[in-house]
Amino acid sequence: MKHYILFFISNILIENFILVKFLGLCPFLGASSNIETAFGMSCATTFVILTSSVLLWCVNFFILLPLDLIYLRIIAYMLIVSVSVQFLEIVLRKTSPILYRLLGIFLPLITTNCTVLAIPLFSLYEHHTFLESIFYGLSASLGFALVMIIFSCIRERIVLSDIPLPFQGAPIILITVSLISITFMGFKGLYAKAIVENSEKINKCIPGGTDLISAISSVLSIEVPEKNLIITHKKQKNNTVLINESNCVGCSKCASFCPVDAIVGAPNFIHTVLQEFCTGCNICLLHCPTNCIEIKKETYEE
């Protein structure tokens, strides 16, 4: 249960897709002028994300993987999203014409909403189970809805405020978004604060491993016995990646997107992952056009 609660806390506050990952900014700015439109867009987006997450997981594990058609994943997903949005549009047109008119062009544009596209794919690349993918999609959608509603309330107040002429319109909107984003990014420091206040153990950062634990204990002068220099958070996974050299075409996309420069290789030549630097963030998986990157899982038990 704790695992699923962390999904909600992470995706709603710490890893919010709008204010931290900067995805879905188009509907966020375009459909947040009033709370009614923002609420309607949030509900519509939540429905599409949940539906597409469930369907994509089923299609991926019951059709694409058994038939070795994984390269069709993006195309299949686009089709699933399009069908979900079309179904939602038909339902809203019949049941709530007012909301349908309020959403306007932003309703069909859900198909190209990068948040809608990213969340189920992130879930697949993180190798979530069926239930985990549902919770992941729901929590990310609630994070999207929370920010939409908060910002719509702020925009309604901005309209009634006396804003200096140079800042009226888009400037004050973007400044406000930036300030809210900074606020949400502050949640990333909760774990560090908990460590400093001695309310959390220092061995819960899975990608950092024992090297990070040793560094933290050295900086904070915390005595950590050697036997405790392991990850004791039950069933946590530390993923590292391996490149299947037979499928690598040397496009260098994985290397260019690697945040820690753990992938080396010249253009048009086979690339290699430096395991000692790889943090298991899986970002390279999102950009590999030939799906030649494989996941190596490591599980640590209490």
PDB file of C-alpha atoms in Angstrom:
ATOM      1  CA  MET A   1       0.000   0.000   0.000  1.00  0.00           C
ATOM      2  CA  LYS A   2       2.871   2.337   0.829  1.00  0.00           C
ATOM      3  CA  HIS A   3       4.203   1.789  -2.686  1.00  0.00           C
ATOM      4  CA  TYR A   4       1.008   3.157  -4.250  1.00  0.00           C
ATOM      5  CA  ILE A   5       0.829   6.081  -1.849  1.00  0.00           C
ATOM      6  CA  LEU A   6       4.320   7.068  -2.974  1.00  0.00           C
ATOM      7  CA  PHE A   7       3.045   7.034  -6.564  1.00  0.00           C
ATOM      8  CA  PHE A   8       0.498   9.689  -5.647  1.00  0.00           C
ATOM      9  CA  ILE A   9       2.889  11.844  -3.637  1.00  0.00           C
ATOM     10  CA  SER A  10       5.563  11.684  -6.318  1.00  0.00           C
ATOM     11  CA  ASN A  11       3.405  12.365  -9.382  1.00  0.00           C
ATOM     12  CA  ILE A  12       1.194  14.991  -7.756  1.00  0.00           C
ATOM     13  CA  LEU A  13       3.847  17.024  -5.959  1.00  0.00           C
ATOM     14  CA  ILE A  14       7.451  15.962  -6.492  1.00  0.00           C
ATOM     15  CA  GLU A  15       7.369  14.923 -10.168  1.00  0.00           C
ATOM     16  CA  ASN A  16       4.380  16.937 -11.356  1.00  0.00           C
ATOM     17  CA  PHE A  17       4.188  16.599 -15.124  1.00  0.00           C
ATOM     18  CA  ILE A  18       3.307  20.248 -15.756  1.00  0.00           C
ATOM     19  CA  LEU A  19       5.392  22.225 -13.296  1.00  0.00           C
ATOM     20  CA  VAL A  20       8.405  19.930 -12.896  1.00  0.00           C
ATOM     21  CA  LYS A  21       8.630  17.972 -16.152  1.00  0.00           C
ATOM     22  CA  PHE A  22       7.080  20.804 -18.215  1.00  0.00           C
ATOM     23  CA  LEU A  23       4.749  18.568 -20.209  1.00  0.00           C
ATOM     24  CA  GLY A  24       1.206  19.517 -21.188  1.00  0.00           C
ATOM     25  CA  LEU A  25       1.836  23.265 -21.141  1.00  0.00           C
ATOM     26  CA  CYS A  26      -0.410  23.970 -24.146  1.00  0.00           C
ATOM     27  CA  PRO A  27      -3.725  22.921 -22.550  1.00  0.00           C
ATOM     28  CA  PHE A  28      -2.456  24.166 -19.207  1.00  0.00           C
ATOM     29  CA  LEU A  29      -2.114  27.721 -20.507  1.00  0.00           C
ATOM     30  CA  GLY A  30      -4.971  27.585 -22.999  1.00  0.00           C
ATOM     31  CA  ALA A  31      -7.727  25.935 -20.959  1.00  0.00           C
ATOM     32  CA  SER A  32      -7.101  27.438 -17.523  1.00  0.00           C
ATOM     33  CA  SER A  33      -8.736  30.830 -18.021  1.00  0.00           C
ATOM     34  CA  ASN A  34     -11.622  29.879 -15.708  1.00  0.00           C
ATOM     35  CA  ILE A  35     -12.252  27.102 -13.234  1.00  0.00           C
ATOM     36  CA  GLU A  36     -15.124  25.499 -15.180  1.00  0.00           C
ATOM     37  CA  THR A  37     -13.013  24.985 -18.277  1.00  0.00           C
ATOM     38  CA  ALA A  38     -10.024  23.841 -16.219  1.00  0.00           C
ATOM     39  CA  PHE A  39     -12.119  21.293 -14.337  1.00  0.00           C
ATOM     40  CA  GLY A  40     -13.635  19.972 -17.555  1.00  0.00           C
ATOM     41  CA  MET A  41     -10.236  19.677 -19.233  1.00  0.00           C
ATOM     42  CA  SER A  42      -8.840  17.933 -16.155  1.00  0.00           C
ATOM     43  CA  CYS A  43     -11.646  15.362 -16.137  1.00  0.00           C
ATOM     44  CA  ALA A  44     -11.329  14.775 -19.879  1.00  0.00           C
ATOM     45  CA  THR A  45      -7.558  14.377 -19.670  1.00  0.00           C
ATOM     46  CA  THR A  46      -7.840  12.023 -16.694  1.00  0.00           C
ATOM     47  CA  PHE A  47     -10.291   9.830 -18.579  1.00  0.00           C
ATOM     48  CA  VAL A  48      -8.078   9.641 -21.662  1.00  0.00           C
ATOM     49  CA  ILE A  49      -4.911   8.934 -19.656  1.00  0.00           C
ATOM     50  CA  LEU A  50      -6.512   6.163 -17.600  1.00  0.00           C
ATOM     51  CA  THR A  51      -8.150   4.573 -20.630  1.00  0.00           C
ATOM     52  CA  SER A  52      -5.028   4.729 -22.757  1.00  0.00           C
ATOM     53  CA  SER A  53      -2.810   3.486 -19.906  1.00  0.00           C
ATOM     54  CA  VAL A  54      -4.941   0.377 -19.425  1.00  0.00           C
ATOM     55  CA  LEU A  55      -5.338  -0.317 -23.137  1.00  0.00           C
ATOM     56  CA  LEU A  56      -1.694   0.312 -23.984  1.00  0.00           C
ATOM     57  CA  TRP A  57      -0.518  -1.983 -21.195  1.00  0.00           C
ATOM     58  CA  CYS A  58      -2.800  -4.751 -22.470  1.00  0.00           C
ATOM     59  CA  VAL A  59      -1.839  -4.212 -26.103  1.00  0.00           C
ATOM     60  CA  ASN A  60       1.850  -4.100 -25.235  1.00  0.00           C
ATOM     61  CA  PHE A  61       1.985  -7.262 -23.121  1.00  0.00           C
ATOM     62  CA  PHE A  62      -0.650  -9.366 -24.876  1.00  0.00           C
ATOM     63  CA  ILE A  63      -0.109  -8.406 -28.522  1.00  0.00           C
ATOM     64  CA  LEU A  64       3.081  -6.489 -29.278  1.00  0.00           C
ATOM     65  CA  LEU A  65       5.520  -8.411 -27.090  1.00  0.00           C
ATOM     66  CA  PRO A  66       4.279 -11.946 -27.938  1.00  0.00           C
ATOM     67  CA  LEU A  67       4.289 -11.137 -31.660  1.00  0.00           C
ATOM     68  CA  ASP A  68       7.612  -9.261 -31.482  1.00  0.00           C
ATOM     69  CA  LEU A  69       5.976  -6.071 -32.778  1.00  0.00           C
ATOM     70  CA  ILE A  70       7.368  -3.742 -30.143  1.00  0.00           C
ATOM     71  CA  TYR A  71       8.465  -1.270 -32.815  1.00  0.00           C
ATOM     72  CA  LEU A  72       4.766  -0.544 -33.431  1.00  0.00           C
ATOM     73  CA  ARG A  73       4.251   0.639 -29.850  1.00  0.00           C
ATOM     74  CA  ILE A  74       4.100   4.364 -30.635  1.00  0.00           C
ATOM     75  CA  ILE A  75       1.758   3.872 -33.595  1.00  0.00           C
ATOM     76  CA  ALA A  76      -0.527   1.625 -31.566  1.00  0.00           C
ATOM     77  CA  TYR A  77      -0.549   4.115 -28.741  1.00  0.00           C
ATOM     78  CA  MET A  78      -1.444   7.026 -31.013  1.00  0.00           C
ATOM     79  CA  LEU A  79      -4.350   4.980 -32.340  1.00  0.00           C
ATOM     80  CA  ILE A  80      -5.527   4.174 -28.797  1.00  0.00           C
ATOM     81  CA  VAL A  81      -5.375   7.831 -27.744  1.00  0.00           C
ATOM     82  CA  SER A  82      -7.218   8.969 -30.867  1.00  0.00           C
ATOM     83  CA  VAL A  83     -10.018   6.465 -30.307  1.00  0.00           C
ATOM     84  CA  SER A  84     -10.295   7.442 -26.623  1.00  0.00           C
ATOM     85  CA  VAL A  85     -10.495  11.154 -27.440  1.00  0.00           C
ATOM     86  CA  GLN A  86     -13.037  10.572 -30.202  1.00  0.00           C
ATOM     87  CA  PHE A  87     -15.207   8.527 -27.848  1.00  0.00           C
ATOM     88  CA  LEU A  88     -14.955  11.233 -25.180  1.00  0.00           C
ATOM     89  CA  GLU A  89     -15.852  13.927 -27.700  1.00  0.00           C
ATOM     90  CA  ILE A  90     -18.989  12.050 -28.768  1.00  0.00           C
ATOM     91  CA  VAL A  91     -20.056  11.516 -25.149  1.00  0.00           C
ATOM     92  CA  LEU A  92     -19.528  15.163 -24.177  1.00  0.00           C
ATOM     93  CA  ARG A  93     -21.360  16.413 -27.242  1.00  0.00           C
ATOM     94  CA  LYS A  94     -24.403  14.370 -26.247  1.00  0.00           C
ATOM     95  CA  THR A  95     -24.328  14.718 -22.464  1.00  0.00           C
ATOM     96  CA  SER A  96     -22.782  18.149 -21.822  1.00  0.00           C
ATOM     97  CA  PRO A  97     -22.978  20.512 -24.813  1.00  0.00           C
ATOM     98  CA  ILE A  98     -21.938  23.485 -22.667  1.00  0.00           C
ATOM     99  CA  LEU A  99     -18.717  21.827 -21.520  1.00  0.00           C
ATOM    100  CA  TYR A 100     -18.142  20.638 -25.076  1.00  0.00           C
ATOM    101  CA  ARG A 101     -18.299  24.235 -26.327  1.00  0.00           C
ATOM    102  CA  LEU A 102     -16.151  25.522 -23.459  1.00  0.00           C
ATOM    103  CA  LEU A 103     -13.357  23.065 -24.216  1.00  0.00           C
ATOM    104  CA  GLY A 104     -13.575  23.895 -27.909  1.00  0.00           C
ATOM    105  CA  ILE A 105     -10.437  23.121 -29.884  1.00  0.00           C
ATOM    106  CA  PHE A 106      -8.594  21.873 -26.791  1.00  0.00           C
ATOM    107  CA  LEU A 107     -10.711  18.721 -26.641  1.00  0.00           C
ATOM    108  CA  PRO A 108      -9.474  17.175 -29.923  1.00  0.00           C
ATOM    109  CA  LEU A 109      -6.009  18.517 -29.132  1.00  0.00           C
ATOM    110  CA  ILE A 110      -5.852  16.103 -26.182  1.00  0.00           C
ATOM    111  CA  THR A 111      -4.689  13.647 -28.838  1.00  0.00           C
ATOM    112  CA  THR A 112      -1.436  15.591 -29.168  1.00  0.00           C
ATOM    113  CA  ASN A 113      -1.137  16.553 -25.501  1.00  0.00           C
ATOM    114  CA  CYS A 114       2.400  15.515 -24.580  1.00  0.00           C
ATOM    115  CA  THR A 115       1.277  14.644 -21.039  1.00  0.00           C
ATOM    116  CA  VAL A 116      -1.259  12.182 -22.409  1.00  0.00           C
ATOM    117  CA  LEU A 117       1.407  10.742 -24.674  1.00  0.00           C
ATOM    118  CA  ALA A 118       4.129  10.572 -22.034  1.00  0.00           C
ATOM    119  CA  ILE A 119       2.439   9.107 -18.953  1.00  0.00           C
ATOM    120  CA  PRO A 120       1.533   5.621 -20.291  1.00  0.00           C
ATOM    121  CA  LEU A 121       4.869   5.371 -22.106  1.00  0.00           C
ATOM    122  CA  PHE A 122       6.778   6.285 -18.944  1.00  0.00           C
ATOM    123  CA  SER A 123       4.784   3.616 -17.140  1.00  0.00           C
ATOM    124  CA  LEU A 124       5.789   1.003 -19.709  1.00  0.00           C
ATOM    125  CA  TYR A 125       9.442   1.997 -19.651  1.00  0.00           C
ATOM    126  CA  GLU A 126       9.403   1.760 -15.854  1.00  0.00           C
ATOM    127  CA  HIS A 127       8.076  -1.812 -16.231  1.00  0.00           C
ATOM    128  CA  HIS A 128       5.038  -1.219 -14.058  1.00  0.00           C
ATOM    129  CA  THR A 129       2.561  -3.985 -13.416  1.00  0.00           C
ATOM    130  CA  PHE A 130      -1.028  -3.602 -14.568  1.00  0.00           C
ATOM    131  CA  LEU A 131      -2.156  -2.213 -11.213  1.00  0.00           C
ATOM    132  CA  GLU A 132       0.890   0.034 -10.949  1.00  0.00           C
ATOM    133  CA  SER A 133       0.218   1.481 -14.397  1.00  0.00           C
ATOM    134  CA  ILE A 134      -3.334   2.371 -13.322  1.00  0.00           C
ATOM    135  CA  PHE A 135      -2.119   4.086 -10.156  1.00  0.00           C
ATOM    136  CA  TYR A 136       0.639   5.827 -12.082  1.00  0.00           C
ATOM    137  CA  GLY A 137      -1.807   7.182 -14.652  1.00  0.00           C
ATOM    138  CA  LEU A 138      -4.335   8.198 -12.005  1.00  0.00           C
ATOM    139  CA  SER A 139      -1.797   9.979  -9.810  1.00  0.00           C
ATOM    140  CA  ALA A 140      -0.223  11.809 -12.752  1.00  0.00           C
ATOM    141  CA  SER A 141      -3.690  12.853 -13.935  1.00  0.00           C
ATOM    142  CA  LEU A 142      -4.586  14.150 -10.485  1.00  0.00           C
ATOM    143  CA  GLY A 143      -1.350  16.134 -10.465  1.00  0.00           C
ATOM    144  CA  PHE A 144      -2.342  17.626 -13.820  1.00  0.00           C
ATOM    145  CA  ALA A 145      -5.838  18.425 -12.507  1.00  0.00           C
ATOM    146  CA  LEU A 146      -4.537  19.957  -9.281  1.00  0.00           C
ATOM    147  CA  VAL A 147      -2.266  22.383 -11.092  1.00  0.00           C
ATOM    148  CA  MET A 148      -4.947  23.237 -13.674  1.00  0.00           C
ATOM    149  CA  ILE A 149      -7.520  24.108 -11.014  1.00  0.00           C
ATOM    150  CA  ILE A 150      -5.073  26.046  -8.833  1.00  0.00           C
ATOM    151  CA  PHE A 151      -3.846  28.071 -11.779  1.00  0.00           C
ATOM    152  CA  SER A 152      -7.366  28.754 -13.072  1.00  0.00           C
ATOM    153  CA  CYS A 153      -8.290  30.218  -9.677  1.00  0.00           C
ATOM    154  CA  ILE A 154      -5.197  32.415  -9.782  1.00  0.00           C
ATOM    155  CA  ARG A 155      -5.979  33.584 -13.319  1.00  0.00           C
ATOM    156  CA  GLU A 156      -9.491  34.595 -12.282  1.00  0.00           C
ATOM    157  CA  ARG A 157      -7.949  36.769  -9.576  1.00  0.00           C
ATOM    158  CA  ILE A 158      -5.384  38.181 -11.999  1.00  0.00           C
ATOM    159  CA  VAL A 159      -8.156  39.410 -14.294  1.00  0.00           C
ATOM    160  CA  LEU A 160      -9.557  41.478 -11.421  1.00  0.00           C
ATOM    161  CA  SER A 161      -6.159  42.839 -10.391  1.00  0.00           C
ATOM    162  CA  ASP A 162      -4.510  46.078 -11.432  1.00  0.00           C
ATOM    163  CA  ILE A 163      -1.574  44.760 -13.464  1.00  0.00           C
ATOM    164  CA  PRO A 164       0.980  47.225 -14.902  1.00  0.00           C
ATOM    165  CA  LEU A 165       0.530  47.580 -18.643  1.00  0.00           C
ATOM    166  CA  PRO A 166       3.853  45.927 -19.673  1.00  0.00           C
ATOM    167  CA  PHE A 167       2.937  42.814 -17.676  1.00  0.00           C
ATOM    168  CA  GLN A 168      -0.660  42.415 -18.763  1.00  0.00           C
ATOM    169  CA  GLY A 169      -1.630  39.292 -20.689  1.00  0.00           C
ATOM    170  CA  ALA A 170       0.971  36.620 -21.363  1.00  0.00           C
ATOM    171  CA  PRO A 171       3.842  38.135 -19.296  1.00  0.00           C
ATOM    172  CA  ILE A 172       2.045  38.010 -15.942  1.00  0.00           C
ATOM    173  CA  ILE A 173       0.705  34.539 -16.764  1.00  0.00           C
ATOM    174  CA  LEU A 174       4.176  33.163 -17.484  1.00  0.00           C
ATOM    175  CA  ILE A 175       5.660  34.847 -14.413  1.00  0.00           C
ATOM    176  CA  THR A 176       2.947  33.289 -12.259  1.00  0.00           C
ATOM    177  CA  VAL A 177       3.546  29.851 -13.766  1.00  0.00           C
ATOM    178  CA  SER A 178       7.264  30.186 -13.057  1.00  0.00           C
ATOM    179  CA  LEU A 179       6.658  31.041  -9.414  1.00  0.00           C
ATOM    180  CA  ILE A 180       4.289  28.096  -8.968  1.00  0.00           C
ATOM    181  CA  SER A 181       6.814  25.822 -10.672  1.00  0.00           C
ATOM    182  CA  ILE A 182       9.541  26.930  -8.266  1.00  0.00           C
ATOM    183  CA  THR A 183       7.196  26.138  -5.391  1.00  0.00           C
ATOM    184  CA  PHE A 184       6.546  22.613  -6.641  1.00  0.00           C
ATOM    185  CA  MET A 185      10.232  22.013  -7.289  1.00  0.00           C
ATOM    186  CA  GLY A 186      10.789  22.696  -3.618  1.00  0.00           C
ATOM    187  CA  PHE A 187       9.128  19.363  -2.847  1.00  0.00           C
ATOM    188  CA  LYS A 188      12.177  17.639  -4.323  1.00  0.00           C
ATOM    189  CA  GLY A 189      14.131  18.648  -1.244  1.00  0.00           C
ATOM    190  CA  LEU A 190      11.844  16.854   1.217  1.00  0.00           C
ATOM    191  CA  TYR A 191      13.986  13.716   1.392  1.00  0.00           C
ATOM    192  CA  ALA A 192      17.179  15.724   1.867  1.00  0.00           C
ATOM    193  CA  LYS A 193      15.540  17.720   4.648  1.00  0.00           C
ATOM    194  CA  ALA A 194      14.346  14.527   6.307  1.00  0.00           C
ATOM    195  CA  ILE A 195      17.893  13.140   6.245  1.00  0.00           C
ATOM    196  CA  VAL A 196      19.302  16.283   7.832  1.00  0.00           C
ATOM    197  CA  GLU A 197      16.651  16.158  10.556  1.00  0.00           C
ATOM    198  CA  ASN A 198      17.450  12.466  11.188  1.00  0.00           C
ATOM    199  CA  SER A 199      13.871  11.427  10.434  1.00  0.00           C
ATOM    200  CA  GLU A 200      14.828   9.301   7.418  1.00  0.00           C
ATOM    201  CA  LYS A 201      17.538   6.759   6.710  1.00  0.00           C
ATOM    202  CA  ILE A 202      20.261   7.696   4.260  1.00  0.00           C
ATOM    203  CA  ASN A 203      20.039   4.495   2.220  1.00  0.00           C
ATOM    204  CA  LYS A 204      16.790   5.064   0.319  1.00  0.00           C
ATOM    205  CA  CYS A 205      18.219   6.652  -2.818  1.00  0.00           C
ATOM    206  CA  ILE A 206      18.229   3.607  -5.074  1.00  0.00           C
ATOM    207  CA  PRO A 207      20.183   4.966  -8.089  1.00  0.00           C
ATOM    208  CA  GLY A 208      22.876   6.429  -5.854  1.00  0.00           C
ATOM    209  CA  GLY A 209      23.763   3.080  -4.304  1.00  0.00           C
ATOM    210  CA  THR A 210      26.433   2.561  -1.674  1.00  0.00           C
ATOM    211  CA  ASP A 211      28.688   5.308  -3.043  1.00  0.00           C
ATOM    212  CA  LEU A 212      26.059   7.953  -2.352  1.00  0.00           C
ATOM    213  CA  ILE A 213      25.352   6.496   1.083  1.00  0.00           C
ATOM    214  CA  SER A 214      29.038   6.717   1.960  1.00  0.00           C
ATOM    215  CA  ALA A 215      29.250  10.284   0.659  1.00  0.00           C
ATOM    216  CA  ILE A 216      26.210  11.412   2.659  1.00  0.00           C
ATOM    217  CA  SER A 217      27.472   9.755   5.828  1.00  0.00           C
ATOM    218  CA  SER A 218      30.829  11.475   5.345  1.00  0.00           C
ATOM    219  CA  VAL A 219      29.334  14.939   4.806  1.00  0.00           C
ATOM    220  CA  LEU A 220      26.864  14.675   7.691  1.00  0.00           C
ATOM    221  CA  SER A 221      29.262  12.777   9.969  1.00  0.00           C
ATOM    222  CA  ILE A 222      26.835   9.895  10.329  1.00  0.00           C
ATOM    223  CA  GLU A 223      28.319   6.568  11.327  1.00  0.00           C
ATOM    224  CA  VAL A 224      27.075   3.845   9.009  1.00  0.00           C
ATOM    225  CA  PRO A 225      28.344   0.283   9.595  1.00  0.00           C
ATOM    226  CA  GLU A 226      29.491  -1.568   6.503  1.00  0.00           C
ATOM    227  CA  LYS A 227      26.713  -4.125   6.855  1.00  0.00           C
ATOM    228  CA  ASN A 228      24.162  -1.332   6.453  1.00  0.00           C
ATOM    229  CA  LEU A 229      25.666  -0.011   3.238  1.00  0.00           C
ATOM    230  CA  ILE A 230      23.016  -1.752   1.187  1.00  0.00           C
ATOM    231  CA  ILE A 231      19.614  -0.709   0.030  1.00  0.00           C
ATOM    232  CA  THR A 232      17.206  -1.875   2.705  1.00  0.00           C
ATOM    233  CA  HIS A 233      14.058  -0.450   1.166  1.00  0.00           C
ATOM    234  CA  LYS A 234      12.133  -3.625   0.385  1.00  0.00           C
ATOM    235  CA  LYS A 235      11.545  -4.523  -3.252  1.00  0.00           C
ATOM    236  CA  GLN A 236      13.106  -1.361  -4.617  1.00  0.00           C
ATOM    237  CA  LYS A 237      14.662  -1.744  -8.037  1.00  0.00           C
ATOM    238  CA  ASN A 238      17.848  -0.230  -9.357  1.00  0.00           C
ATOM    239  CA  ASN A 239      17.788  -0.439 -13.127  1.00  0.00           C
ATOM    240  CA  THR A 240      20.860  -0.238 -15.285  1.00  0.00           C
ATOM    241  CA  VAL A 241      20.785  -0.448 -19.039  1.00  0.00           C
ATOM    242  CA  LEU A 242      22.589  -2.557 -21.591  1.00  0.00           C
ATOM    243  CA  ILE A 243      22.864  -1.882 -25.319  1.00  0.00           C
ATOM    244  CA  ASN A 244      22.239  -4.775 -27.673  1.00  0.00           C
ATOM    245  CA  GLU A 245      25.122  -4.211 -30.049  1.00  0.00           C
ATOM    246  CA  SER A 246      23.544  -6.255 -32.828  1.00  0.00           C
ATOM    247  CA  ASN A 247      20.710  -3.717 -33.129  1.00  0.00           C
ATOM    248  CA  CYS A 248      22.627  -0.508 -32.394  1.00  0.00           C
ATOM    249  CA  VAL A 249      22.884   1.742 -35.453  1.00  0.00           C
ATOM    250  CA  GLY A 250      25.071   4.401 -33.838  1.00  0.00           C
ATOM    251  CA  CYS A 251      22.506   7.200 -34.042  1.00  0.00           C
ATOM    252  CA  SER A 252      23.905   8.708 -30.786  1.00  0.00           C
ATOM    253  CA  LYS A 253      20.446   9.741 -29.582  1.00  0.00           C
ATOM    254  CA  CYS A 254      20.833   7.811 -26.340  1.00  0.00           C
ATOM    255  CA  ALA A 255      24.195   9.432 -25.630  1.00  0.00           C
ATOM    256  CA  SER A 256      22.929  12.940 -26.315  1.00  0.00           C
ATOM    257  CA  PHE A 257      20.024  12.546 -23.887  1.00  0.00           C
ATOM    258  CA  CYS A 258      21.902  10.746 -21.105  1.00  0.00           C
ATOM    259  CA  PRO A 259      21.934  13.156 -18.117  1.00  0.00           C
ATOM    260  CA  VAL A 260      25.112  11.662 -16.618  1.00  0.00           C
ATOM    261  CA  ASP A 261      27.062  10.990 -19.853  1.00  0.00           C
ATOM    262  CA  ALA A 262      27.134   7.267 -19.124  1.00  0.00           C
ATOM    263  CA  ILE A 263      26.827   6.288 -22.805  1.00  0.00           C
ATOM    264  CA  VAL A 264      29.850   6.546 -25.070  1.00  0.00           C
ATOM    265  CA  GLY A 265      30.334   5.945 -28.771  1.00  0.00           C
ATOM    266  CA  ALA A 266      31.030   7.804 -31.989  1.00  0.00           C
ATOM    267  CA  PRO A 267      28.246   8.536 -34.495  1.00  0.00           C
ATOM    268  CA  ASN A 268      27.492   5.585 -36.791  1.00  0.00           C
ATOM    269  CA  PHE A 269      29.393   3.233 -34.473  1.00  0.00           C
ATOM    270  CA  ILE A 270      28.215   0.926 -31.703  1.00  0.00           C
ATOM    271  CA  HIS A 271      27.603   2.639 -28.355  1.00  0.00           C
ATOM    272  CA  THR A 272      28.302   1.295 -24.875  1.00  0.00           C
ATOM    273  CA  VAL A 273      26.897   2.013 -21.422  1.00  0.00           C
ATOM    274  CA  LEU A 274      29.410   2.757 -18.666  1.00  0.00           C
ATOM    275  CA  GLN A 275      27.779   0.809 -15.848  1.00  0.00           C
ATOM    276  CA  GLU A 276      29.693   2.585 -13.092  1.00  0.00           C
ATOM    277  CA  PHE A 277      28.098   5.889 -14.110  1.00  0.00           C
ATOM    278  CA  CYS A 278      24.622   4.687 -15.133  1.00  0.00           C
ATOM    279  CA  THR A 279      21.929   5.705 -12.627  1.00  0.00           C
ATOM    280  CA  GLY A 280      19.132   3.666 -14.171  1.00  0.00           C
ATOM    281  CA  CYS A 281      16.979   6.684 -15.048  1.00  0.00           C
ATOM    282  CA  ASN A 282      15.882   4.950 -18.297  1.00  0.00           C
ATOM    283  CA  ILE A 283      15.754   8.227 -20.235  1.00  0.00           C
ATOM    284  CA  CYS A 284      17.750   6.665 -23.057  1.00  0.00           C
ATOM    285  CA  LEU A 285      14.945   4.150 -23.603  1.00  0.00           C
ATOM    286  CA  LEU A 286      12.617   6.942 -24.649  1.00  0.00           C
ATOM    287  CA  HIS A 287      14.878   8.033 -27.486  1.00  0.00           C
ATOM    288  CA  CYS A 288      16.232   4.777 -28.923  1.00  0.00           C
ATOM    289  CA  PRO A 289      14.691   4.322 -32.413  1.00  0.00           C
ATOM    290  CA  THR A 290      15.675   0.650 -32.711  1.00  0.00           C
ATOM    291  CA  ASN A 291      14.759  -0.530 -29.184  1.00  0.00           C
ATOM    292  CA  CYS A 292      18.250  -1.931 -28.721  1.00  0.00           C
ATOM    293  CA  ILE A 293      18.496  -0.822 -25.086  1.00  0.00           C
ATOM    294  CA  GLU A 294      17.653  -3.475 -22.514  1.00  0.00           C
ATOM    295  CA  ILE A 295      16.914  -3.163 -18.813  1.00  0.00           C
ATOM    296  CA  LYS A 296      19.009  -4.915 -16.216  1.00  0.00           C
ATOM    297  CA  LYS A 297      17.065  -5.170 -12.971  1.00  0.00           C
ATOM    298  CA  GLU A 298      18.584  -5.431  -9.532  1.00  0.00           C
ATOM    299  CA  THR A 299      16.319  -5.991  -6.544  1.00  0.00           C
ATOM    300  CA  TYR A 300      17.364  -5.363  -2.981  1.00  0.00           C
ATOM    301  CA  GLU A 301      15.503  -7.025  -0.127  1.00  0.00           C
ATOM    302  CA  GLU A 302      15.391  -6.087   3.524  1.00  0.00           C
TER     303      GLU A 302
END
